[in-house]
Amino acid sequence: MIDLYYWPTPNGKKVSIFLEETQTPYRLLPVNIGRGDQFAPEFLRLNPNHRMPVIVDHAPSDGGAPISVFESGAILFYLAEKTGKFWPQDVRTKYDVAQWVFWQMANQGPKLGEVGHFRRLGDREGDQSYAVRRFTNEANRLYGVLNARLRDRRYIAGDAYTIADVISYPWTVGWKAQGQDIDEFKYFKRWFEQVGARPAVQRGLAIGAGLSTETSKLSPEEQDRIRKILYNQRALPVPD
Ligand SMILES: N[C@@H](CCC(=O)N[C@@H](CS)C(=O)NCC(=O)O)C(=O)O
């Protein structure tokens, strides 16, 4: 059985989609990041970087002690290897998929995270127009990269749906809030609709939907409390 430490955000949904796609049994363990669950000592033992998602596999393939994995890219590599699904192992496809997984982790995820952050922030911390412009343009560039990639292939790594698609899709669901118009990217749009129509993707996206409330619907006090936890984090003290 896999334990999934989860909150319904794009990074969490990468893993719930994979687990739904492969019908892998899992137990959902909510990590309420707006309450600060990611800083609990038990959680920090699993991920010193205090971020979800994390998985713990209680039945690893070597028959040994449970294995825990953090970072959604590493989690998808682990689960793809364990299930033998969505990561073809011939040397060409294997590294085609790997490079796009790294692209997502190092580019698309962080930059789309920043564009969302600065566009939501408003002028609460002073004039953000440069940050908004910089990250909205960077998001546009990244949608362009996917669009060009998908011009002559059905999925990111070729004809087959792989973890490169699973990992890239959830961040694109918020394209409007990222200041983008997907009609600008017709090859991307075809892929977006195709992946979004998969029943397992829809189930994966819906996992934990009842756990959190959209920030804009919370009271100003509640929004403030969450911001204090999530914004301007600094190094945690190292225990003696
Ligand atoms: N690179 C990490 C990013 C994980 C991440 O940023 N998770 C966010 C939610 S999407 C989180 O746990 N945030 C808690 C916090 O900011 O304190 C991954 O892909 O797993």
Tab-separated table of C-alpha atoms in Angstrom, residues 39-180:
chain	number	residue	atom	x	y	z
A	39	PHE	CA	6.365	21.756	9.391
A	40	ALA	CA	5.309	18.921	11.722
A	41	PRO	CA	8.381	16.954	12.913
A	42	GLU	CA	6.929	13.659	11.577
A	43	PHE	CA	6.497	15.246	8.150
A	44	LEU	CA	9.959	16.854	8.167
A	45	ARG	CA	11.419	13.385	8.702
A	46	LEU	CA	9.888	12.380	5.352
A	47	ASN	CA	10.703	15.624	3.547
A	48	PRO	CA	13.208	18.056	5.075
A	49	ASN	CA	12.163	20.521	2.343
A	50	HIS	CA	8.706	20.798	4.001
A	51	ARG	CA	6.639	20.453	0.863
A	52	MET	CA	4.058	17.921	-0.206
A	53	PRO	CA	3.604	15.551	-2.087
A	54	VAL	CA	5.435	12.670	-0.439
A	55	ILE	CA	4.777	8.953	-0.783
A	56	VAL	CA	5.653	6.075	1.502
A	57	ASP	CA	5.625	2.645	-0.115
A	58	HIS	CA	5.017	-0.003	2.531
A	59	ALA	CA	5.629	-2.857	0.081
A	60	PRO	CA	8.741	-1.925	-1.901
A	61	SER	CA	9.960	-4.267	-4.624
A	62	ASP	CA	13.041	-5.357	-2.624
A	63	GLY	CA	10.821	-6.596	0.202
A	64	GLY	CA	12.646	-4.359	2.691
A	65	ALA	CA	11.615	-1.511	4.988
A	66	PRO	CA	9.147	1.126	3.683
A	67	ILE	CA	10.610	3.612	1.190
A	68	SER	CA	9.624	7.261	1.279
A	69	VAL	CA	10.104	9.595	-1.683
A	70	PHE	CA	9.620	13.367	-1.985
A	71	GLU	CA	9.698	15.665	-5.060
A	72	SER	CA	6.900	14.877	-7.489
A	73	GLY	CA	9.327	14.061	-10.341
A	74	ALA	CA	11.143	11.468	-8.248
A	75	ILE	CA	7.782	10.126	-7.031
A	76	LEU	CA	6.586	9.607	-10.597
A	77	PHE	CA	9.856	7.883	-11.547
A	78	TYR	CA	9.454	5.624	-8.517
A	79	LEU	CA	5.810	4.769	-9.206
A	80	ALA	CA	6.349	4.328	-12.948
A	81	GLU	CA	9.186	1.910	-12.249
A	82	LYS	CA	7.167	0.055	-9.605
A	83	THR	CA	4.060	-0.335	-11.774
A	84	GLY	CA	5.865	-0.669	-15.118
A	85	LYS	CA	3.461	1.935	-16.555
A	86	PHE	CA	3.854	5.199	-18.492
A	87	TRP	CA	7.678	5.215	-18.673
A	88	PRO	CA	8.911	3.059	-21.585
A	89	GLN	CA	12.407	1.796	-20.796
A	90	ASP	CA	14.014	1.659	-24.258
A	91	VAL	CA	16.953	4.014	-24.007
A	92	ARG	CA	15.569	6.662	-26.390
A	93	THR	CA	12.082	6.985	-24.968
A	94	LYS	CA	13.335	6.617	-21.415
A	95	TYR	CA	15.486	9.747	-21.659
A	96	ASP	CA	13.017	11.623	-23.817
A	97	VAL	CA	10.544	11.210	-20.973
A	98	ALA	CA	13.186	11.972	-18.318
A	99	GLN	CA	14.241	15.241	-19.938
A	100	TRP	CA	10.633	16.454	-20.087
A	101	VAL	CA	10.032	15.446	-16.492
A	102	PHE	CA	13.097	17.520	-15.532
A	103	TRP	CA	11.871	20.346	-17.757
A	104	GLN	CA	8.593	20.356	-15.856
A	105	MET	CA	10.265	20.244	-12.460
A	106	ALA	CA	12.876	22.916	-13.208
A	107	ASN	CA	10.896	25.237	-15.487
A	108	GLN	CA	7.157	24.841	-15.924
A	109	GLY	CA	6.268	24.091	-12.270
A	110	PRO	CA	8.368	26.785	-10.554
A	111	LYS	CA	7.623	29.524	-13.101
A	112	LEU	CA	3.878	28.868	-13.247
A	113	GLY	CA	3.942	28.848	-9.447
A	114	GLU	CA	5.538	32.309	-9.452
A	115	VAL	CA	3.176	33.740	-12.046
A	116	GLY	CA	0.233	32.613	-9.909
A	117	HIS	CA	1.840	34.044	-6.792
A	118	PHE	CA	2.508	37.518	-8.203
A	119	ARG	CA	-0.804	37.787	-10.047
A	120	ARG	CA	-2.703	36.898	-6.848
A	121	LEU	CA	-0.653	39.239	-4.687
A	122	GLY	CA	-2.013	42.489	-6.085
A	123	ASP	CA	-0.276	45.572	-4.632
A	124	ARG	CA	-0.256	44.292	-1.031
A	125	GLU	CA	3.554	44.297	-1.045
A	126	GLY	CA	3.974	47.338	-3.258
A	127	ASP	CA	4.160	47.593	-7.028
A	128	GLN	CA	4.529	44.125	-8.561
A	129	SER	CA	4.121	45.092	-12.200
A	130	TYR	CA	7.614	43.995	-13.212
A	131	ALA	CA	7.299	40.603	-11.454
A	132	VAL	CA	3.845	40.070	-12.991
A	133	ARG	CA	5.148	40.962	-16.451
A	134	ARG	CA	8.287	38.875	-16.096
A	135	PHE	CA	6.516	35.695	-14.957
A	136	THR	CA	3.498	36.111	-17.267
A	137	ASN	CA	5.929	36.360	-20.185
A	138	GLU	CA	7.923	33.407	-18.913
A	139	ALA	CA	4.692	31.384	-18.627
A	140	ASN	CA	3.862	32.382	-22.190
A	141	ARG	CA	7.305	31.225	-23.317
A	142	LEU	CA	6.816	27.858	-21.602
A	143	TYR	CA	3.360	27.319	-23.159
A	144	GLY	CA	5.086	28.079	-26.459
A	145	VAL	CA	7.701	25.384	-25.767
A	146	LEU	CA	4.977	22.787	-25.142
A	147	ASN	CA	3.020	23.992	-28.170
A	148	ALA	CA	6.016	23.575	-30.470
A	149	ARG	CA	6.809	20.179	-28.974
A	150	LEU	CA	3.246	18.970	-29.590
A	151	ARG	CA	3.085	20.186	-33.197
A	152	ASP	CA	4.077	16.825	-34.634
A	153	ARG	CA	3.411	14.380	-31.798
A	154	ARG	CA	0.332	13.316	-29.906
A	155	TYR	CA	1.955	13.370	-26.488
A	156	ILE	CA	5.010	15.094	-25.051
A	157	ALA	CA	7.338	12.125	-25.542
A	158	GLY	CA	5.789	10.783	-28.762
A	159	ASP	CA	2.800	8.569	-29.555
A	160	ALA	CA	2.400	7.198	-26.058
A	161	TYR	CA	0.972	8.934	-22.992
A	162	THR	CA	3.709	8.955	-20.338
A	163	ILE	CA	4.646	10.500	-16.997
A	164	ALA	CA	5.893	13.527	-18.992
A	165	ASP	CA	2.215	14.254	-19.735
A	166	VAL	CA	1.017	13.345	-16.242
A	167	ILE	CA	3.501	15.751	-14.655
A	168	SER	CA	2.944	18.659	-17.048
A	169	TYR	CA	-0.843	18.668	-17.215
A	170	PRO	CA	-1.963	19.798	-13.727
A	171	TRP	CA	-0.144	23.147	-13.863
A	172	THR	CA	-1.791	23.992	-17.191
A	173	VAL	CA	-5.314	23.698	-15.773
A	174	GLY	CA	-4.858	27.221	-14.341
A	175	TRP	CA	-3.839	28.836	-17.684
A	176	LYS	CA	-6.381	31.649	-17.378
A	177	ALA	CA	-5.192	32.720	-13.915
A	178	GLN	CA	-1.641	32.599	-15.321
A	179	GLY	CA	-2.611	35.351	-17.789
A	180	GLN	CA	-2.584	33.067	-20.846
